[in-house]
């Protein structure tokens, strides 16, 4: 289903018969505060994500990058512009349970085991739990021995793995990750990055990752979209052509560091 | 075999020591009560000695048991109904803001008026006897459950609610898989708060308008000038309330560990 290659999708390309996996067209988002005051979180953002593409939204906190993800998930509505997922409204995909999501907070059910947490989407969708699929995902995220453990018995990194497994269990068409490793320490975070790179290489799902960690974005993505400012606007789009699989050898790759330095500088300018 | 007996003995000694250090105030209270009766040379009808009261309870368990059972049944049924209605009320409020505007002030009124003041009104409405006693224990349990279940249903973290939204969970699914299990700790707190109160409320209602139960036993003993029995009733009621509290607290700890 997912293409193995990296689809290139310039923002202004004439619409081919197959719609892009994700598309934002001139999206502006305003939040109303008290007494008819509004604050603009995003200003005319255009973004296209091709099928099977991994795009990272990189930006400082408060630039509205999470808002982009929440709109794609149908949790927020754009004030102006259009958000399309597989050519339709996000609600369309949500209704068919084709969207996987994971947040910085693991958002696991504290009373349920790792197994039951991963099986949750089946139960919410009213489908019989596919035990083989749940076990397969436990293995994929490296938690074979922890099926019966409850979230409080797992480390922070393990909880995020369960959350990602839960997002993947129904074989979604689009995976949305909102700072999934934001609450982890630096070492665990880097380890989880390589884990995610491995998992993604295995699944090749269209993925939108929101992060403020430059290394994380470059390490994982096919394309990094840099958002800066208040309101957030797209400042730069960087194609990452680093070879896959990306593993720890990347840490010695000069090009990797080059890109990271460049994007860091961009973020730094944007902060002024 | 030989080595175990002394070890056993020291362990029992340790346990006694721990009990003493934790509950010495209770013993002191009983001792003070005995000293007070003796030094003031109080008549047995005014205040019986601890020995007389404990003796009456221990020698005539049969005199207390049926009434105790009746009171416990009243309290238990009242708590169960109160929890059920409180949870149902919280669910109604959760589904509709209109109902919330209607029910919350009513519940507040019920809470602000002391039970004693409500008893004549309730007796007038539902009649004297068991129905009134049950109504009172239910009313007493309702409010804490209503309030705590209400906040328990809203306790689910925003991110978890978002996950359910993205999974297109229906309201009923969300309730069953997320909100109700999430409200269990709050419900157990409500149980801990209401269980001892319900026993005392049942006794009070029985005293004023009941036909059986510890409250009636107390009223009868006072009428027939049996102070040891009357004080014994109070003693039994106190012990049972404390046990209810301890039991409910244990349930709460278990539940909290399981659901958080």
Coordinates of C-alpha atoms in Angstrom, one line a residue:
Chain A
X1 CA 0.0 0.0 0.0
X2 CA 2.6 2.6 1.0
X3 CA 5.1 3.4 -1.6
X4 CA 8.6 2.4 -0.9
X5 CA 10.2 5.5 -2.4
X6 CA 10.0 9.0 -1.0
X7 CA 7.4 10.9 -2.9
X8 CA 8.3 14.4 -3.7
X9 CA 5.5 16.9 -3.4
X10 CA 6.3 20.5 -4.1
X11 CA 3.6 22.7 -2.5
X12 CA 2.3 24.2 -5.8
X13 CA 2.2 21.0 -7.9
X14 CA -0.9 20.6 -10.0
X15 CA -3.1 18.1 -8.3
X16 CA -2.4 14.6 -9.6
X17 CA -5.3 12.1 -9.6
X18 CA -4.3 10.6 -6.2
X19 CA -4.5 13.2 -3.5
X20 CA -1.7 13.9 -1.1
X21 CA -1.8 12.1 2.2
X22 CA -1.9 15.4 4.1
X23 CA -2.5 18.8 2.7
X24 CA -2.8 22.2 4.4
X25 CA -3.9 25.1 2.2
X26 CA -3.5 28.6 3.5
X27 CA -4.3 27.5 7.0
X28 CA -4.7 30.3 9.6
X29 CA -5.7 29.5 13.1
X30 CA -7.0 32.0 15.6
X31 CA -7.8 31.3 19.2
X32 CA -10.3 33.6 20.9
X33 CA -9.3 34.8 24.3
X34 CA -11.7 36.7 26.7
X35 CA -13.7 39.6 25.4
X36 CA -13.4 39.2 21.6
X37 CA -9.6 39.4 21.8
X38 CA -8.0 36.8 19.5
X39 CA -4.5 35.5 19.2
X40 CA -3.3 34.2 15.9
X41 CA -1.4 30.9 16.3
X42 CA -0.7 30.1 12.7
X43 CA -0.7 32.3 9.6
X44 CA -1.3 31.0 6.1
X45 CA 0.5 27.7 6.4
X46 CA 0.8 25.5 3.3
X47 CA 2.1 22.0 3.7
X48 CA 1.8 18.8 1.7
X49 CA 2.9 15.4 2.8
X50 CA 3.1 12.6 0.3
X51 CA 2.1 9.0 0.9
X52 CA 4.6 7.1 3.0
X53 CA 6.5 10.3 3.7
X54 CA 7.9 11.2 7.1
X55 CA 7.7 15.0 7.7
X56 CA 8.9 16.7 10.8
X57 CA 7.5 20.0 11.9
X58 CA 10.3 21.7 13.7
X59 CA 9.9 24.9 15.7
X60 CA 10.3 26.5 19.1
X61 CA 7.6 26.1 21.7
X62 CA 4.6 28.4 21.1
X63 CA 5.0 28.5 17.3
X64 CA 1.8 26.6 16.7
X65 CA 3.3 23.4 15.5
X66 CA 1.1 21.3 17.8
X67 CA -1.9 23.2 16.5
X68 CA -1.0 22.0 13.0
X69 CA -1.0 18.4 14.2
X70 CA -4.2 18.9 16.2
X71 CA -6.0 20.2 13.1
X72 CA -4.8 17.2 11.0
X73 CA -6.2 15.0 13.8
X74 CA -9.5 16.9 13.6
X75 CA -9.1 18.0 17.2
X76 CA -9.1 21.7 16.1
X77 CA -10.7 23.4 13.1
X78 CA -8.8 25.9 11.0
X79 CA -10.1 29.5 11.2
X80 CA -9.3 30.0 7.5
X81 CA -8.0 27.7 4.9
X82 CA -8.4 24.0 4.5
X83 CA -7.0 20.8 6.0
X84 CA -7.3 17.7 3.9
X85 CA -6.3 14.2 4.9
X86 CA -6.4 11.7 2.1
X87 CA -8.3 14.3 0.1
X88 CA -11.1 14.6 2.7
X89 CA -11.8 16.2 6.0
X90 CA -9.8 14.7 9.0
X91 CA -13.1 13.6 10.5
X92 CA -13.5 11.2 7.6
X93 CA -10.4 9.3 8.4
X94 CA -11.1 9.5 12.2
X95 CA -14.5 7.9 11.7
X96 CA -12.8 4.9 9.9
X97 CA -10.2 4.6 12.7
X98 CA -7.4 5.2 10.2
X99 CA -5.5 7.8 12.2
X100 CA -2.9 6.9 14.8
X101 CA -1.8 9.5 17.4
X102 CA 0.7 9.7 20.2
X103 CA 1.4 12.7 22.5
X104 CA 4.1 13.8 24.8
X105 CA 2.0 12.6 27.7
X106 CA 1.7 8.8 27.2
X107 CA -2.1 9.0 27.7
X108 CA -2.2 5.3 28.6
X109 CA -5.0 4.0 30.8
X110 CA -3.3 3.5 34.2
X111 CA -5.5 0.6 35.1
X112 CA -4.8 -1.4 32.0
X113 CA -1.8 -3.6 31.2
X114 CA 0.5 -2.8 28.2
X115 CA -1.4 -5.5 26.3
X116 CA -4.8 -4.0 27.0
X117 CA -3.6 -0.5 26.3
X118 CA -2.3 -1.5 22.9
X119 CA -5.6 -3.4 22.3
X120 CA -7.7 -0.4 23.2
X121 CA -8.2 0.9 19.7
X122 CA -9.8 -2.4 18.8
X123 CA -12.2 -2.1 21.7
X124 CA -13.1 1.5 21.0
X125 CA -13.7 0.7 17.3
X126 CA -16.0 -2.2 18.5
X127 CA -13.8 -4.8 16.8
X128 CA -12.7 -8.1 18.2
X129 CA -9.2 -7.8 19.6
X130 CA -6.7 -9.3 17.2
X131 CA -4.3 -10.9 19.8
X132 CA -1.7 -11.8 17.2
X133 CA -1.6 -8.2 16.1
X134 CA -1.2 -6.8 19.6
X135 CA 1.6 -9.3 20.3
X136 CA 3.3 -8.4 17.1
X137 CA 3.3 -4.8 18.1
X138 CA 4.6 -5.6 21.6
X139 CA 7.5 -7.3 19.8
X140 CA 7.9 -4.5 17.3
X141 CA 8.4 -1.9 20.2
X142 CA 10.6 -4.4 22.1
X143 CA 8.2 -5.0 25.0
X144 CA 7.6 -8.8 24.6
X145 CA 8.1 -9.5 28.3
X146 CA 5.9 -6.6 29.5
X147 CA 2.5 -7.5 28.2
X148 CA 1.0 -7.7 31.7
X149 CA 2.8 -4.7 33.2
X150 CA 0.8 -1.6 34.0
X151 CA 2.0 1.9 33.0
X152 CA 3.2 2.7 36.5
X153 CA 5.5 -0.3 36.4
X154 CA 7.1 0.8 33.1
X155 CA 9.8 3.4 32.6
X156 CA 9.1 6.6 30.7
X157 CA 10.6 5.3 27.5
X158 CA 8.6 2.1 27.7
X159 CA 5.4 4.0 28.2
X160 CA 6.0 6.0 25.1
X161 CA 6.7 2.7 23.2
X162 CA 3.4 1.4 24.3
X163 CA 1.7 4.7 23.2
X164 CA 3.3 4.4 19.8
X165 CA 2.3 0.7 19.5
X166 CA -1.2 1.7 20.4
X167 CA -1.1 4.4 17.6
X168 CA 0.0 1.7 15.1
X169 CA -2.2 -1.2 16.1
X170 CA -5.0 -0.5 13.7
X171 CA -2.6 -0.1 10.8
X172 CA -3.3 3.6 10.3
X173 CA -2.9 5.5 7.0
X174 CA -1.5 8.5 8.9
X175 CA 0.6 8.5 12.0
X176 CA 0.7 11.8 14.1
X177 CA 3.4 12.2 16.8
X178 CA 3.3 15.2 19.0
X179 CA 6.6 15.5 20.8
X180 CA 6.4 11.8 21.7
X181 CA 9.8 11.9 23.5
X182 CA 9.6 15.4 24.9
X183 CA 9.4 14.2 28.5
X184 CA 12.3 11.8 28.3
X185 CA 15.9 12.4 29.3
X186 CA 18.4 13.1 26.5
X187 CA 19.9 9.6 26.4
X188 CA 16.6 7.8 26.4
X189 CA 15.3 10.2 23.9
X190 CA 18.1 9.5 21.4
X191 CA 17.7 5.8 21.9
X192 CA 13.9 6.1 21.2
X193 CA 14.7 8.1 18.1
X194 CA 16.7 5.2 16.6
X195 CA 13.9 2.8 17.8
X196 CA 11.3 4.9 16.0
X197 CA 13.5 5.1 12.9
X198 CA 13.6 1.3 12.9
X199 CA 9.9 0.9 13.5
X200 CA 9.1 3.4 10.8
X201 CA 11.4 1.7 8.3
X202 CA 9.4 -1.4 9.0
X203 CA 6.0 0.2 8.5
X204 CA 6.5 3.2 6.1
X205 CA 3.4 5.0 7.2
X206 CA 2.8 8.6 6.3
X207 CA 4.0 10.4 9.4
X208 CA 3.8 13.9 10.8
X209 CA 6.2 14.5 13.7
X210 CA 6.1 17.6 15.8
X211 CA 9.3 18.4 17.7
X212 CA 11.5 21.1 18.9
X213 CA 14.6 18.9 18.8
X214 CA 16.6 19.5 15.7
X215 CA 18.6 16.3 15.9
X216 CA 15.4 14.3 16.2
X217 CA 13.8 16.0 13.2
X218 CA 16.8 15.5 10.9
X219 CA 17.4 11.9 12.1
X220 CA 13.9 10.7 11.4
X221 CA 12.4 12.8 8.6
X222 CA 12.4 12.8 4.9
X223 CA 11.6 16.5 5.0
X224 CA 11.9 19.0 7.9
X225 CA 9.5 21.9 7.9
X226 CA 10.8 24.8 10.0
X227 CA 8.1 26.9 11.6
X228 CA 9.0 30.1 13.5
X229 CA 7.4 33.2 14.9
X230 CA 4.2 34.1 16.5
X231 CA 2.0 33.6 14.6
X232 CA 3.8 30.5 13.2
X233 CA 4.7 30.5 9.5
X234 CA 6.7 28.1 7.4
X235 CA 10.1 29.6 7.3
X236 CA 12.1 26.9 5.5
X237 CA 11.6 23.4 4.1
X238 CA 14.7 21.1 4.2
X239 CA 14.8 17.9 2.2
X240 CA 16.8 15.3 4.1
X241 CA 18.5 13.0 1.7
X242 CA 20.6 11.1 4.3
X243 CA 20.7 7.4 3.5
X244 CA 18.4 5.0 5.3
X245 CA 18.5 2.9 7.5
X246 CA 19.6 5.7 9.8
X247 CA 21.4 4.3 12.9
X248 CA 24.0 5.4 15.3
X249 CA 26.6 5.7 12.5
X250 CA 24.7 8.9 11.6
X251 CA 26.4 10.6 14.6
X252 CA 29.6 10.5 12.6
X253 CA 28.1 11.8 9.4
X254 CA 29.3 15.3 8.5
X255 CA 26.3 16.1 6.4
X256 CA 24.0 15.3 9.3
X257 CA 25.8 17.8 11.5
X258 CA 25.8 20.3 8.7
X259 CA 22.0 20.2 8.4
X260 CA 21.5 20.2 12.1
X261 CA 23.7 23.3 12.5
X262 CA 21.9 25.1 9.6
X263 CA 18.4 24.4 11.0
X264 CA 19.5 25.4 14.5
X265 CA 20.8 28.7 13.2
X266 CA 17.4 29.2 11.4
X267 CA 15.5 28.6 14.7
X268 CA 17.9 30.9 16.5
X269 CA 17.2 33.7 14.0
X270 CA 13.5 33.1 14.2
X271 CA 13.6 33.6 17.9
X272 CA 14.8 37.1 17.6
Chain B
X1 CA 10.5 -26.3 66.6
X2 CA 12.4 -25.2 69.7
X3 CA 13.8 -22.1 68.2
X4 CA 10.4 -21.0 66.8
X5 CA 8.5 -20.6 70.0
X6 CA 10.5 -17.7 71.5
X7 CA 10.7 -16.0 68.1
X8 CA 6.9 -16.2 67.9
X9 CA 6.7 -14.7 71.3
X10 CA 8.9 -11.7 70.5
X11 CA 6.9 -11.1 67.3
X12 CA 3.7 -11.0 69.3
X13 CA 5.3 -8.7 71.8
X14 CA 6.4 -6.4 69.0
X15 CA 2.9 -6.4 67.5
X16 CA 1.4 -5.5 70.9
X17 CA 3.9 -2.7 71.3
X18 CA 3.0 -1.3 67.9
X19 CA -0.7 -1.4 68.7
X20 CA -0.1 0.3 72.0
X21 CA 2.0 3.1 70.6
X22 CA -0.6 3.7 67.9
X23 CA -3.9 3.4 69.9
X24 CA -2.8 4.3 73.5
X25 CA -5.2 7.3 73.3
X26 CA -8.1 5.0 73.2
X27 CA -7.0 3.2 76.3
X28 CA -6.3 6.5 78.0
X29 CA -9.8 7.7 77.2
X30 CA -11.3 4.5 78.7
X31 CA -9.1 4.9 81.8
X32 CA -10.1 8.5 82.2
X33 CA -13.8 7.6 81.9
X34 CA -13.3 5.0 84.7
X35 CA -11.4 7.5 86.9
X36 CA -14.1 10.1 86.3
X37 CA -16.9 7.8 87.4
X38 CA -15.0 6.7 90.5
X39 CA -13.7 10.0 91.7
X40 CA -17.0 11.9 91.2
X41 CA -18.9 9.0 92.9
X42 CA -21.4 9.1 90.0
X43 CA -24.5 7.0 90.2
X44 CA -24.6 4.1 87.8
X45 CA -27.8 5.6 86.2
X46 CA -25.8 8.8 85.4
X47 CA -22.7 7.1 84.2
X48 CA -21.9 3.4 84.3
X49 CA -18.3 2.3 84.7
X50 CA -16.3 1.0 81.8
X51 CA -16.3 -2.4 83.3
X52 CA -20.1 -2.5 83.5
X53 CA -20.5 -1.3 79.9
X54 CA -17.9 -3.7 78.4
X55 CA -19.3 -6.4 80.6
X56 CA -22.8 -5.9 79.4
X57 CA -21.7 -6.0 75.7
X58 CA -19.5 -9.1 76.2
X59 CA -21.9 -11.0 78.4
X60 CA -25.0 -10.4 76.2
X61 CA -23.9 -10.3 72.6
X62 CA -27.3 -11.8 71.8
X63 CA -29.0 -8.6 73.1
X64 CA -27.1 -6.4 70.7
X65 CA -26.7 -8.7 67.6
X66 CA -30.1 -8.4 66.0
X67 CA -30.3 -4.7 66.4
X68 CA -26.7 -4.3 65.2
X69 CA -27.5 -6.4 62.2
X70 CA -30.6 -4.3 61.4
X71 CA -28.7 -1.0 61.7
X72 CA -25.9 -2.4 59.5
X73 CA -28.4 -3.5 56.9
X74 CA -30.0 -0.1 56.9
X75 CA -26.7 1.6 56.6
X76 CA -25.5 -0.8 53.8
X77 CA -28.6 -0.5 51.8
X78 CA -28.6 3.3 52.3
X79 CA -25.0 3.6 51.2
X80 CA -25.6 1.3 48.2
X81 CA -28.7 3.3 47.1
X82 CA -26.8 6.6 47.8
X83 CA -23.9 5.5 45.7
X84 CA -26.2 4.4 42.9
X85 CA -28.2 7.5 42.9
X86 CA -25.2 9.7 43.3
X87 CA -23.4 8.1 40.4
X88 CA -26.6 8.3 38.3
X89 CA -27.0 12.0 39.2
X90 CA -23.3 12.7 38.3
X91 CA -23.9 10.9 35.0
X92 CA -27.0 13.0 34.2
X93 CA -25.1 16.1 35.0
X94 CA -22.2 14.9 32.8
X95 CA -24.5 14.4 29.9
X96 CA -26.3 17.7 30.0
X97 CA -25.5 21.2 31.3
X98 CA -29.2 22.0 31.7
X99 CA -29.5 19.1 34.2
X100 CA -26.4 20.3 35.9
X101 CA -27.9 23.7 36.5
X102 CA -31.0 21.9 37.9
X103 CA -29.4 19.3 40.1
X104 CA -26.3 20.9 41.6
X105 CA -28.2 23.6 43.6
X106 CA -30.7 20.9 44.8
X107 CA -27.9 18.7 46.0
X108 CA -26.3 21.7 47.7
X109 CA -29.5 22.4 49.6
X110 CA -29.7 18.8 50.7
X111 CA -26.2 19.1 51.9
X112 CA -26.5 22.4 53.7
X113 CA -29.6 21.3 55.8
X114 CA -28.5 19.1 58.7
X115 CA -29.9 15.5 58.7
X116 CA -31.6 16.1 62.0
X117 CA -33.6 18.9 60.5
X118 CA -34.6 16.8 57.5
X119 CA -35.9 13.9 59.6
X120 CA -39.3 15.3 60.4
X121 CA -39.8 16.4 56.8
X122 CA -38.8 13.0 55.4
X123 CA -40.9 11.2 58.0
X124 CA -43.9 13.3 56.9
X125 CA -43.3 12.5 53.2
X126 CA -42.4 8.7 53.3
X127 CA -44.0 7.8 56.7
X128 CA -42.3 6.6 59.8
X129 CA -40.4 3.3 60.0
X130 CA -38.0 1.6 57.8
X131 CA -38.7 3.6 54.7
X132 CA -37.8 6.8 56.5
X133 CA -34.6 5.3 58.0
X134 CA -33.5 4.1 54.5
X135 CA -34.4 7.4 53.0
X136 CA -32.2 9.2 55.5
X137 CA -29.2 7.0 55.1
X138 CA -29.5 7.3 51.3
X139 CA -29.8 11.1 51.5
X140 CA -26.7 11.2 53.7
X141 CA -24.7 9.1 51.3
X142 CA -25.9 10.7 48.1
X143 CA -24.2 14.1 48.2
X144 CA -20.6 13.1 48.6
X145 CA -21.0 10.5 45.9
X146 CA -22.7 12.9 43.6
X147 CA -20.0 15.5 44.0
X148 CA -17.0 13.2 44.0
X149 CA -18.3 11.0 41.1
X150 CA -18.9 14.2 39.2
X151 CA -15.3 15.4 39.6
X152 CA -14.1 11.8 39.0
X153 CA -15.8 11.7 35.6
X154 CA -14.0 14.9 34.7
X155 CA -10.6 13.6 36.0
X156 CA -9.4 11.9 32.7
X157 CA -6.3 13.8 31.4
X158 CA -6.8 15.9 28.3
X159 CA -4.4 13.9 26.2
X160 CA -6.2 10.6 26.9
X161 CA -9.5 12.2 26.0
X162 CA -7.9 13.4 22.7
X163 CA -6.8 9.8 22.0
X164 CA -10.4 8.7 22.4
X165 CA -11.6 11.5 20.1
X166 CA -9.1 10.5 17.4
X167 CA -10.2 6.9 17.8
X168 CA -13.8 8.2 17.1
X169 CA -15.0 6.8 20.5
X170 CA -18.8 7.1 21.0
X171 CA -20.0 8.8 24.2
X172 CA -20.9 5.4 25.7
X173 CA -17.6 3.8 24.8
X174 CA -15.8 6.8 26.3
X175 CA -17.8 6.4 29.5
X176 CA -17.3 2.6 29.7
X177 CA -13.6 2.4 28.8
X178 CA -12.3 5.8 30.1
X179 CA -14.5 7.8 32.4
X180 CA -16.1 5.2 34.7
X181 CA -12.8 3.4 35.5
X182 CA -11.2 6.8 36.0
X183 CA -13.9 7.7 38.5
X184 CA -13.4 4.6 40.6
X185 CA -10.8 6.2 43.0
X186 CA -13.2 9.1 43.6
X187 CA -16.1 6.7 44.2
X188 CA -14.0 4.9 46.8
X189 CA -13.1 8.2 48.5
X190 CA -16.9 8.8 48.7
X191 CA -17.4 5.3 50.2
X192 CA -14.8 6.1 52.9
X193 CA -16.6 9.3 53.7
X194 CA -20.1 8.0 53.7
X195 CA -19.7 4.5 55.3
X196 CA -19.2 5.6 58.9
X197 CA -21.6 8.5 58.6
X198 CA -24.3 6.2 57.2
X199 CA -24.1 4.0 60.3
X200 CA -24.6 6.9 62.6
X201 CA -27.3 8.4 60.5
X202 CA -29.1 5.1 60.5
X203 CA -28.9 5.0 64.3
X204 CA -30.1 8.6 64.6
X205 CA -33.1 7.9 62.4
X206 CA -33.9 4.7 64.2
X207 CA -33.7 6.5 67.5
X208 CA -36.2 9.1 66.3
X209 CA -38.6 7.1 64.2
X210 CA -37.5 3.6 63.8
X211 CA -38.9 0.3 65.0
X212 CA -35.6 -1.8 65.2
X213 CA -31.9 -1.2 65.2
X214 CA -29.3 0.2 67.6
X215 CA -31.0 3.5 67.7
X216 CA -34.1 1.8 69.0
X217 CA -32.1 -0.3 71.4
X218 CA -30.6 2.9 72.8
X219 CA -34.0 4.5 73.1
X220 CA -35.5 1.4 74.9
X221 CA -32.5 1.1 77.3
X222 CA -32.9 4.8 78.3
X223 CA -36.6 4.4 78.8
X224 CA -36.1 1.3 80.9
X225 CA -33.2 2.8 82.9
X226 CA -30.6 0.4 81.7
X227 CA -27.6 2.7 81.4
X228 CA -25.1 -0.1 80.9
X229 CA -27.1 -1.2 77.9
X230 CA -27.5 2.3 76.6
X231 CA -23.8 3.1 76.9
X232 CA -23.1 -0.3 75.4
X233 CA -25.1 0.6 72.4
X234 CA -23.1 3.7 71.9
X235 CA -19.9 1.7 72.3
X236 CA -21.0 -0.9 69.7
X237 CA -22.0 1.9 67.4
X238 CA -18.6 3.6 67.8
X239 CA -16.7 0.4 67.2
X240 CA -18.8 -0.4 64.1
X241 CA -18.4 3.0 62.6
X242 CA -14.6 2.9 63.1
X243 CA -14.5 -0.6 61.5
X244 CA -16.6 0.7 58.6
X245 CA -14.1 3.5 58.2
X246 CA -11.1 1.2 58.4
X247 CA -12.7 -1.2 55.9
X248 CA -13.6 1.5 53.4
X249 CA -10.1 3.0 53.7
X250 CA -8.6 -0.3 52.9
X251 CA -10.9 -0.7 49.9
X252 CA -9.9 2.8 48.8
X253 CA -6.2 2.1 49.1
X254 CA -6.6 -1.1 47.1
X255 CA -8.7 0.6 44.5
X256 CA -6.4 3.6 44.1
X257 CA -3.4 1.3 43.6
X258 CA -5.4 -0.6 41.0
X259 CA -6.8 2.3 39.1
X260 CA -4.1 4.9 39.1

